[in-house]
Short mmCIF file of C-alpha atoms and ligand atoms in Angstrom, two decimals:
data_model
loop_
_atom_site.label_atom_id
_atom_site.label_comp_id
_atom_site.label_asym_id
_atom_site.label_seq_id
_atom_site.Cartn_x
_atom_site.Cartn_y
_atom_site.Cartn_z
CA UNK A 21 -44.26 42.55 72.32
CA UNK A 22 -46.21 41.76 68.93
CA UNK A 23 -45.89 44.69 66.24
CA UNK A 24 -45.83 45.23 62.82
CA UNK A 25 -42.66 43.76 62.38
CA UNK A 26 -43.59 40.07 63.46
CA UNK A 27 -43.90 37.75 61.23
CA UNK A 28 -46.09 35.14 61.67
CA UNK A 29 -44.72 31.55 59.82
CA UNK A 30 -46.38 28.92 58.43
CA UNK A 31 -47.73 26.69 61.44
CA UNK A 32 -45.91 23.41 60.32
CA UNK A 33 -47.32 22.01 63.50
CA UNK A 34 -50.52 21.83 61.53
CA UNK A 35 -51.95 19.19 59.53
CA UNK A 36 -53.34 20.89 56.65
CA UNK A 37 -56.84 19.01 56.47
CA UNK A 38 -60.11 20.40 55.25
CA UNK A 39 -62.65 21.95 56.79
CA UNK A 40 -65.00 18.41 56.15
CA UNK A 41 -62.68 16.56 57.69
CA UNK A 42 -61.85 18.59 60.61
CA UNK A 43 -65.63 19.44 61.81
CA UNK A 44 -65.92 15.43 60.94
CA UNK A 45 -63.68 15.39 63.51
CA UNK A 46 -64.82 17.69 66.14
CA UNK A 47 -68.49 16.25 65.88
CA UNK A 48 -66.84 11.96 65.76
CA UNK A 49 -63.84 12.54 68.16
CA UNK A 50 -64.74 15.32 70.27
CA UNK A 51 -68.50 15.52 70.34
CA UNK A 52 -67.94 19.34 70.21
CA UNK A 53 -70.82 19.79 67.46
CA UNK A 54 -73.97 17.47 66.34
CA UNK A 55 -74.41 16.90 62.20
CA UNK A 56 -76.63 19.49 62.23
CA UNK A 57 -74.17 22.22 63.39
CA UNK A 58 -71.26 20.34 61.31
CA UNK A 59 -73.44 20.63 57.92
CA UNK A 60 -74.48 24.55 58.63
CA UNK A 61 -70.96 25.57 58.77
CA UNK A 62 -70.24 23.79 56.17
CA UNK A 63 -73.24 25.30 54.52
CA UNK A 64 -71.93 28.73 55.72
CA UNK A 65 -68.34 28.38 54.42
CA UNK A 66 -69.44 27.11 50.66
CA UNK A 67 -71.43 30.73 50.57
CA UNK A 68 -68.43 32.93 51.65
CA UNK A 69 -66.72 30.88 49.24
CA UNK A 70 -69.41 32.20 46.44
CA UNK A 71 -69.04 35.73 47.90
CA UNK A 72 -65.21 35.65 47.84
CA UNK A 73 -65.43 34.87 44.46
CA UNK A 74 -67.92 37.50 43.50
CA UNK A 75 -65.34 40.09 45.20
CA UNK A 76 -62.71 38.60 43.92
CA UNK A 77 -64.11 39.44 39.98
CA UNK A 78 -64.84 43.12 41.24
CA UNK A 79 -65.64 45.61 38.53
CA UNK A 80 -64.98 42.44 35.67
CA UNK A 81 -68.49 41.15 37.62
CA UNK A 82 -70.32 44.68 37.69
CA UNK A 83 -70.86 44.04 41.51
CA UNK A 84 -69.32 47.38 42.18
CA UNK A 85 -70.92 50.19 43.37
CA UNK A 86 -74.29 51.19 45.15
CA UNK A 87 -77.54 48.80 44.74
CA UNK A 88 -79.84 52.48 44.98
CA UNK A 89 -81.32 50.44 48.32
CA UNK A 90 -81.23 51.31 52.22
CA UNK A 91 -81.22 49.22 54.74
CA UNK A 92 -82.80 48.81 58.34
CA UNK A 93 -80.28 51.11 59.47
CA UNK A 94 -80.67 53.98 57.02
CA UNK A 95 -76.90 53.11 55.01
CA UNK A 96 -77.28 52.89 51.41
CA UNK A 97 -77.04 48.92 50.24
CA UNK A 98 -73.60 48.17 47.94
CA UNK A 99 -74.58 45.40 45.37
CA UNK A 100 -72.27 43.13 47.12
CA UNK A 101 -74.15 43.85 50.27
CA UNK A 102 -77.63 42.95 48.54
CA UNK A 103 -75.58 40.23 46.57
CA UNK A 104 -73.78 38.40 49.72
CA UNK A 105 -76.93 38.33 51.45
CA UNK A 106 -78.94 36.52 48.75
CA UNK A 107 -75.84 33.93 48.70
CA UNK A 108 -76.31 33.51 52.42
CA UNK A 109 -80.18 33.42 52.36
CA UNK A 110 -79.94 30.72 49.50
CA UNK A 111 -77.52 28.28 50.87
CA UNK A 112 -79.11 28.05 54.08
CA UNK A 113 -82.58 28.37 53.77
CA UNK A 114 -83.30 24.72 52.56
CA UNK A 115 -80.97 21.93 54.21
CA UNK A 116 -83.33 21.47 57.41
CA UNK A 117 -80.68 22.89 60.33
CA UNK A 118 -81.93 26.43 60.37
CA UNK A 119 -85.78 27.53 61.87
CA UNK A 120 -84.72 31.37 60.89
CA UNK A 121 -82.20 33.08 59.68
CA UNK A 122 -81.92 37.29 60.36
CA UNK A 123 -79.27 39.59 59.04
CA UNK A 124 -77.69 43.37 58.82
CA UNK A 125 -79.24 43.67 55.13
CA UNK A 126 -83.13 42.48 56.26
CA UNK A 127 -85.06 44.63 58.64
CA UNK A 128 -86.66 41.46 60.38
CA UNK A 129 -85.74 37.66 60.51
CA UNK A 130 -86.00 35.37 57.71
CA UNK A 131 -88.26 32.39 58.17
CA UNK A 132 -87.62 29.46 56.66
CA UNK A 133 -90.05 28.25 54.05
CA UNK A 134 -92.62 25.76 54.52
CA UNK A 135 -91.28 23.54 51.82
CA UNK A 136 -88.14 23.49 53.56
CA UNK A 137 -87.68 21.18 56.94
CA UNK A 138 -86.63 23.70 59.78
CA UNK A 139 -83.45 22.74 62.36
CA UNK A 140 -82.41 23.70 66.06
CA UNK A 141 -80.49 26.48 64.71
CA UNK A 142 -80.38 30.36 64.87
CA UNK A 143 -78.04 31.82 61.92
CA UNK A 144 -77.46 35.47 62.16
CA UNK A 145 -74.57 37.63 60.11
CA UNK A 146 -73.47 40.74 58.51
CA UNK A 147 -73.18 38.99 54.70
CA UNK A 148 -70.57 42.28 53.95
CA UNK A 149 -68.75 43.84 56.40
CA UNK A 150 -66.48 46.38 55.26
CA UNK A 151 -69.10 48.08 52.75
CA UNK A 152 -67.30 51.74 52.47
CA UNK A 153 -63.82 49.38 51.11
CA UNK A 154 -65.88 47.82 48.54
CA UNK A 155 -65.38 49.85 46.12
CA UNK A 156 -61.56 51.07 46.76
CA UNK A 157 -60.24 47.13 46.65
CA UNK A 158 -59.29 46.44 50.65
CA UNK A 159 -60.18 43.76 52.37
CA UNK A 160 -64.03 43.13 53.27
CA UNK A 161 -65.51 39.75 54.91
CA UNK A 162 -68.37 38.23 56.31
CA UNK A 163 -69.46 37.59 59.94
CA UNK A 164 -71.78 34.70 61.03
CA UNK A 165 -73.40 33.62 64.71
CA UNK A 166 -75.15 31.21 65.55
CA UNK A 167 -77.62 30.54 68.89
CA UNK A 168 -79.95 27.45 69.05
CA UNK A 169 -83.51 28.06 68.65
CA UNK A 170 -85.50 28.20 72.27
CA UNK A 171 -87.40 25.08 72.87
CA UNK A 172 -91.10 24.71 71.91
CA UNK A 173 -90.79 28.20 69.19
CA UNK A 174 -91.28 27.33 66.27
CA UNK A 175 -92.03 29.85 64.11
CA UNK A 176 -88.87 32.43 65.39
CA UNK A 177 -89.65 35.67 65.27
CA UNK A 178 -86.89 38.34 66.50
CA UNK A 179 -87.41 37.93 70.24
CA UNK A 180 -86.39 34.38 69.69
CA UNK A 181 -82.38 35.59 68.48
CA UNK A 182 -82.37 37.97 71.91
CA UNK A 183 -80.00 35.78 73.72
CA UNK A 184 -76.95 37.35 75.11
CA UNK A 185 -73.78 35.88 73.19
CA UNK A 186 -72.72 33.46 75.83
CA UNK A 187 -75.21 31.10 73.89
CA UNK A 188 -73.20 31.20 70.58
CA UNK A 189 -72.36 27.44 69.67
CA UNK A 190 -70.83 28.89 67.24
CA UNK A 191 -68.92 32.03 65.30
CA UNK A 192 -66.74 33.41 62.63
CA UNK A 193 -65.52 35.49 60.17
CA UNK A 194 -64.51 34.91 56.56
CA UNK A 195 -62.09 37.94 55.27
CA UNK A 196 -61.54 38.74 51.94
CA UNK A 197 -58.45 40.40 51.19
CA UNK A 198 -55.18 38.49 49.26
CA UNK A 199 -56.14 35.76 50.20
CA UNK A 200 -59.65 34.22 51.18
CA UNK A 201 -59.49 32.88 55.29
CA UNK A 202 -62.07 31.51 57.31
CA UNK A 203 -61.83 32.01 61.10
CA UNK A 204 -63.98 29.64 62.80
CA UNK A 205 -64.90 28.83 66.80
CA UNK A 206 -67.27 26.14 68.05
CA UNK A 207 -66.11 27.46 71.37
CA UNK A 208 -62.68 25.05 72.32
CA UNK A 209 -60.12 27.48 70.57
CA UNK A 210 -59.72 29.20 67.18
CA UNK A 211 -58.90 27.69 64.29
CA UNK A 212 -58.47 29.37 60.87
CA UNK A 213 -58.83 27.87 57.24
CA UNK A 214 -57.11 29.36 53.99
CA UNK A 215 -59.52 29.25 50.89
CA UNK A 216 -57.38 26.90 48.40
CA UNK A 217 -58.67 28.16 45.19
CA UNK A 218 -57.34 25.48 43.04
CA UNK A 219 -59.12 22.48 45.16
CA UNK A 220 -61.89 24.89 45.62
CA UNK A 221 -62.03 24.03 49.35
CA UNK A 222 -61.12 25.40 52.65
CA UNK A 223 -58.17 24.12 54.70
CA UNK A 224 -56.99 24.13 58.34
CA UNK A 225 -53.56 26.47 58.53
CA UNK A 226 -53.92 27.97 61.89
CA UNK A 227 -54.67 26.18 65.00
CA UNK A 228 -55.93 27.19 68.62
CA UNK A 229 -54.54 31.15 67.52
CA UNK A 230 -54.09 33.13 70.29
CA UNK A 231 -54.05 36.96 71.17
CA UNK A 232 -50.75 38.56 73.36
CA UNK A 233 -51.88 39.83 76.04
CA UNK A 234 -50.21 42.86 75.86
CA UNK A 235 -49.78 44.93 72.44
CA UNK A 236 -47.91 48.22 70.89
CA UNK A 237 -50.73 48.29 68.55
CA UNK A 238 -54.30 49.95 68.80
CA UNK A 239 -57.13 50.70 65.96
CA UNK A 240 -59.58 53.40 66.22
CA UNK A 241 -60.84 56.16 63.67
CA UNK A 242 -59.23 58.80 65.29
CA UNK A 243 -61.36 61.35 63.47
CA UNK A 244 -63.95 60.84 65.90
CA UNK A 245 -61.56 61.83 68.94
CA UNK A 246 -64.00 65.34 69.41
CA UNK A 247 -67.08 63.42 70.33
CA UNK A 248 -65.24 60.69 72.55
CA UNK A 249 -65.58 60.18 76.47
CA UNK A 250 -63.01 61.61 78.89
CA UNK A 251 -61.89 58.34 80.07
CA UNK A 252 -61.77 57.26 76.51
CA UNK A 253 -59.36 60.39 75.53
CA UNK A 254 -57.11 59.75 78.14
CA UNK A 255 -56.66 56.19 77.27
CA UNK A 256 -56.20 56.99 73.83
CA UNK A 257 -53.93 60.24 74.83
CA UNK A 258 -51.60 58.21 77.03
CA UNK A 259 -51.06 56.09 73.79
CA UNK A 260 -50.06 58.37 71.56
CA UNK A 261 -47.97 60.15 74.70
CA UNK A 262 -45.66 57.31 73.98
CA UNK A 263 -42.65 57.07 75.70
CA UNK A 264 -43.19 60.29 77.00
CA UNK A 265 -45.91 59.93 78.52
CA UNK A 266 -47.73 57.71 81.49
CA UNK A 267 -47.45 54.34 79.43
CA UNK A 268 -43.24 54.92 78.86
CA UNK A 269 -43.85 52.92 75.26
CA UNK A 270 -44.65 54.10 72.24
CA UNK A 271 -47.64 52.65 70.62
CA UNK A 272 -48.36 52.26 66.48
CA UNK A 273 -51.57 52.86 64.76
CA UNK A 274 -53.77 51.08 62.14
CA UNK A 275 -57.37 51.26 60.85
CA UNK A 276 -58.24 49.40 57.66
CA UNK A 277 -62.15 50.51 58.50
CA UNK A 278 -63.34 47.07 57.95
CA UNK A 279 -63.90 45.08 61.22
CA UNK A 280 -62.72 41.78 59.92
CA UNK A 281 -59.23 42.93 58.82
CA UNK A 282 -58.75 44.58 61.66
CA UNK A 283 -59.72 41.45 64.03
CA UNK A 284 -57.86 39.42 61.85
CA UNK A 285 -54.79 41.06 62.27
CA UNK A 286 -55.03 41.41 65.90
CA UNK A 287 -55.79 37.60 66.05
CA UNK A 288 -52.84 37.13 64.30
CA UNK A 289 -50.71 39.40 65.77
CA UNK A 290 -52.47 41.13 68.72
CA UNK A 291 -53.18 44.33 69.29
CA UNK A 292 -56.81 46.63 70.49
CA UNK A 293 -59.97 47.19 68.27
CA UNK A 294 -61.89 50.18 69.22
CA UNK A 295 -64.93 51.46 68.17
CA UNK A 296 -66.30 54.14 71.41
CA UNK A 297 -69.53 55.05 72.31
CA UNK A 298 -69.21 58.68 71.10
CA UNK A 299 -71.07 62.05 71.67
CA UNK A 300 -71.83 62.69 68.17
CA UNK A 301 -75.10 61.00 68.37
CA UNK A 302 -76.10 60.31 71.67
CA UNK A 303 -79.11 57.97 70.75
CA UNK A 304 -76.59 55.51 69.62
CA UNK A 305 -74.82 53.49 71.88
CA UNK A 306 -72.17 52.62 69.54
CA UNK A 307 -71.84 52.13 65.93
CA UNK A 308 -71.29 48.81 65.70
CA UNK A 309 -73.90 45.82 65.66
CA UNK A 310 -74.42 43.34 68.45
CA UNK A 311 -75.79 40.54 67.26
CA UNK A 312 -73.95 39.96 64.03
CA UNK A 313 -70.85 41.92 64.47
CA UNK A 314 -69.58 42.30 68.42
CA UNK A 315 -70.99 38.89 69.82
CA UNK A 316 -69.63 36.99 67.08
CA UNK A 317 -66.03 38.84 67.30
CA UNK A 318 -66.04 38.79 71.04
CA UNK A 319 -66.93 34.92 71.33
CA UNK A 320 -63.67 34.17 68.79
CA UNK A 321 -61.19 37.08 70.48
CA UNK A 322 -62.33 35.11 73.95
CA UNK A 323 -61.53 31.84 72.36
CA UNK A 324 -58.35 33.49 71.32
CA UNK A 325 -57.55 34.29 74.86
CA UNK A 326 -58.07 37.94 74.24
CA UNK A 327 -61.20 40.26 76.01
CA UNK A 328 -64.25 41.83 74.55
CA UNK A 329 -66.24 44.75 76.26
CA UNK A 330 -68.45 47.75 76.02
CA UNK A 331 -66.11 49.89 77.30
CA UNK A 332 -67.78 49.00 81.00
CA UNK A 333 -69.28 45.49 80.78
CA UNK A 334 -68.38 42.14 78.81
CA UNK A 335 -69.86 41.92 75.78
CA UNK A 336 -71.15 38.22 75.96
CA UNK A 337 -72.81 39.03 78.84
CA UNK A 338 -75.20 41.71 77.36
CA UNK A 339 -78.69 40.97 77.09
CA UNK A 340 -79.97 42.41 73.26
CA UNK A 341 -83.43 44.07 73.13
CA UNK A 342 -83.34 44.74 69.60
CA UNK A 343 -81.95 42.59 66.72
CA UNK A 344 -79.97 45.55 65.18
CA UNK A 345 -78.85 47.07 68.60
CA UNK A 346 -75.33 49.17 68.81
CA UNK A 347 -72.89 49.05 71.17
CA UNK A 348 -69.60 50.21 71.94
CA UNK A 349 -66.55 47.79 71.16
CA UNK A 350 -63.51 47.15 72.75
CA UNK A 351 -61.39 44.08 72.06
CA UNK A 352 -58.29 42.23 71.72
CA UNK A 353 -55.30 41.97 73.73
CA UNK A 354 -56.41 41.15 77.20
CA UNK A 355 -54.45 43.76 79.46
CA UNK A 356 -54.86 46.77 77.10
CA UNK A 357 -59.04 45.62 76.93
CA UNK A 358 -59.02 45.55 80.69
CA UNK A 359 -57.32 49.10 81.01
CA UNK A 360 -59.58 50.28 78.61
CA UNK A 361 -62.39 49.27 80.71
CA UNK A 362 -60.82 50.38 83.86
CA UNK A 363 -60.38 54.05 82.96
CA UNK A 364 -64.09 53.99 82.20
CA UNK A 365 -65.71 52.24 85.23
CA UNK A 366 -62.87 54.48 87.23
CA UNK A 367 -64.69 57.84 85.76
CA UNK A 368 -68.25 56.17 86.61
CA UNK A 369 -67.33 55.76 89.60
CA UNK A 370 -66.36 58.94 90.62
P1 FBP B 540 -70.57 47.47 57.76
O1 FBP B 540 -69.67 47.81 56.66
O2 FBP B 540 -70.99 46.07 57.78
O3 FBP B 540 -71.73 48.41 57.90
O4 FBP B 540 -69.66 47.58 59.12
C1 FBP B 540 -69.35 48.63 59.78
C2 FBP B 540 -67.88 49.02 59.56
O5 FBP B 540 -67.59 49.16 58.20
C3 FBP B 540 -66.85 48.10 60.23
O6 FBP B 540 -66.45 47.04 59.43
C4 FBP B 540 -65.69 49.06 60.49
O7 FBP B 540 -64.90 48.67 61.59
C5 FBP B 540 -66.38 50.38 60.74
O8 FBP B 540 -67.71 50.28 60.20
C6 FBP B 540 -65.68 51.53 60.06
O9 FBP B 540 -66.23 52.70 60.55
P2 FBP B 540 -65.71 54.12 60.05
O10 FBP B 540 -66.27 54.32 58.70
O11 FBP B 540 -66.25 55.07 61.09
O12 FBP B 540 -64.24 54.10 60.04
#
């Protein structure tokens, strides 16, 4: 069973070639991707590579702090947030694979210029996840979808990114903590790329990961546990039961609070990633974004071999209404996703 003891080593098994030269070889080889997909995550992964370095300088680059701004969703901007997006919205608006762009910082989509050439592609991301870490030095990262365009729009507005994440061609994270990694599918397997700051390039170190199915480790914020569900107190009451309880195991806890560390570590390691549909506020759904946060994490965990639901239904199959739509998130190791969901549907249902 994976914990926090395992180790993970080096994958020797991999040849550690860049990013260039292993999309070259996805698109050439496999015919997984077109140029046009190939060049946008390259595109993509030169930005994070910007924003990892403008974390990286932290107070030494005055990017701590608030920006004084809100966003759509009523949380006060960080400058990095403001900052990451403008490195996003810069790389990609002009190479001629995008026709829009839309993201957690903007209220509505971004349309390309009409200088610019516009592309098949959808790109849609959360340019700083992690915001409340920011400031206290743990890890924050960058999440990134991406649909194609429906045929004959061409000017994308927001109903043209509504499609459920079963579209993706594409997803990832970057995560910036001790080191800079970019975790990439194009939907055969995971693969993840370590930022190699003296070449200034990213390069493959992790190939096809894959999630245990089972786990003795599950993140949640736990101060929440008032405003939960039944069926979701139970399932998180059996765990901490332990040994003594229904599961006979004892299970460990962690919660870094940004989603990218977390997934990472369960990608790397396994585990469950939590975040209920709570009582608190009942005209959310969740707290967590669709769109640029739970369809892109649920397309890699599923490439990972791991599951992804609400709570009662998959979360690639949900249609989106709204671009910044919440929903409850439950992912990682497959068995402990699937009992999740279980004790759920079981209190629907009676
Ligand atoms: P943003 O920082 O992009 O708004 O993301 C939301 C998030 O920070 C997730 O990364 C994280 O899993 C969660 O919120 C933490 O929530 P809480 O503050 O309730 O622990």
């Amino acid at each position: 069973m994976s914990d926090a003891s395992a180790s993970v080593p080096a994958d020797a098994s991999v040849k550690p070639i860049s990013l260039s030269r292993f999309l070259i070889e996805e698109q050439r080889d496999k015919g997984q991707i077109n140029a046009d997909l190939r060049l946008l995550i390259e595109v993509v992964a030169r930005a994070c590579k910007r924003i990892s370095i403008a974390v990286g300088k932290g107070a030494l680059g005055g990017v701590l702090g608030s920006a004084g701004t809100e966003n759509v969703q009523g949380e006060t901007q960080k400058k990095l947030d403001v900052l990451s997006n403008e490195i996003l919205l810069e790389a990609n608006e002009w190479g001629g694979h995008l026709a829009a762009l839309a993201s957690e910082e903007m209220d509505d989509p971004h349309p390309i210029p009409n200088r610019y050439p516009k592309g098949e592609y959808l790109l849609v991301f959360d340019p700083l996840d992690g915001s409340s870490n920011i400031d206290v030095n743990i890890s924050v990262g960058t999440i990134f979808s991406v649909l194609r365009c429906p045929e004959g729009v061409t000017d994308p507005d927001e109903r043209a990114f509504l499609q459920p994440g079963t579209r993706q061609v594409a997803a990832g994270y970057a995560v910036y903590g001790s080191s800079t990694v970019l975790v990439l599918t194009l939907g055969d397997g995971v693969y993840a790329f370590t930022l190699d700051r003296e070449q200034g390039g990213f390069v493959l170190t992790q190939s096809r990961l894959t999630i245990p199915a089972d786990t003795g480790e599950f993140a949640i914020n736990m101060s929440n546990l008032r405003h939960w569900e039944p069926p979701m107190r139970r399932y998180i009451d059996e765990l901490l039961a332990g040994k003594t309880g229904p599961r006979g195991r004892d299970f460990n806890m962690r919660w870094v609070a940004s989603m990218v560390a977390d997934v990472h570590r369960i990608l790397t390691r396994g585990g469950i990633f939590i975040y209920p549909r709570d009582l608190k506020d009942t005209s959310k759904p969740g707290k967590l974004r669709l769109m640029y946060e739970a369809n892109p994490m649920a397309f890699v965990v599923e490439q990972a071999g791991g599951a992804a639901t609400t709570g009662r239904e998959r979360i690639l199959d949900v249609v989106p209404t709204q671009l910044h739509q919440r929903v409850p998130v439950f992912l990682g190791s497959r068995n402990e996703v699937e009992r999740a969901t279980r004790y759920h549907l079981d209190a629907d249902a009676s």
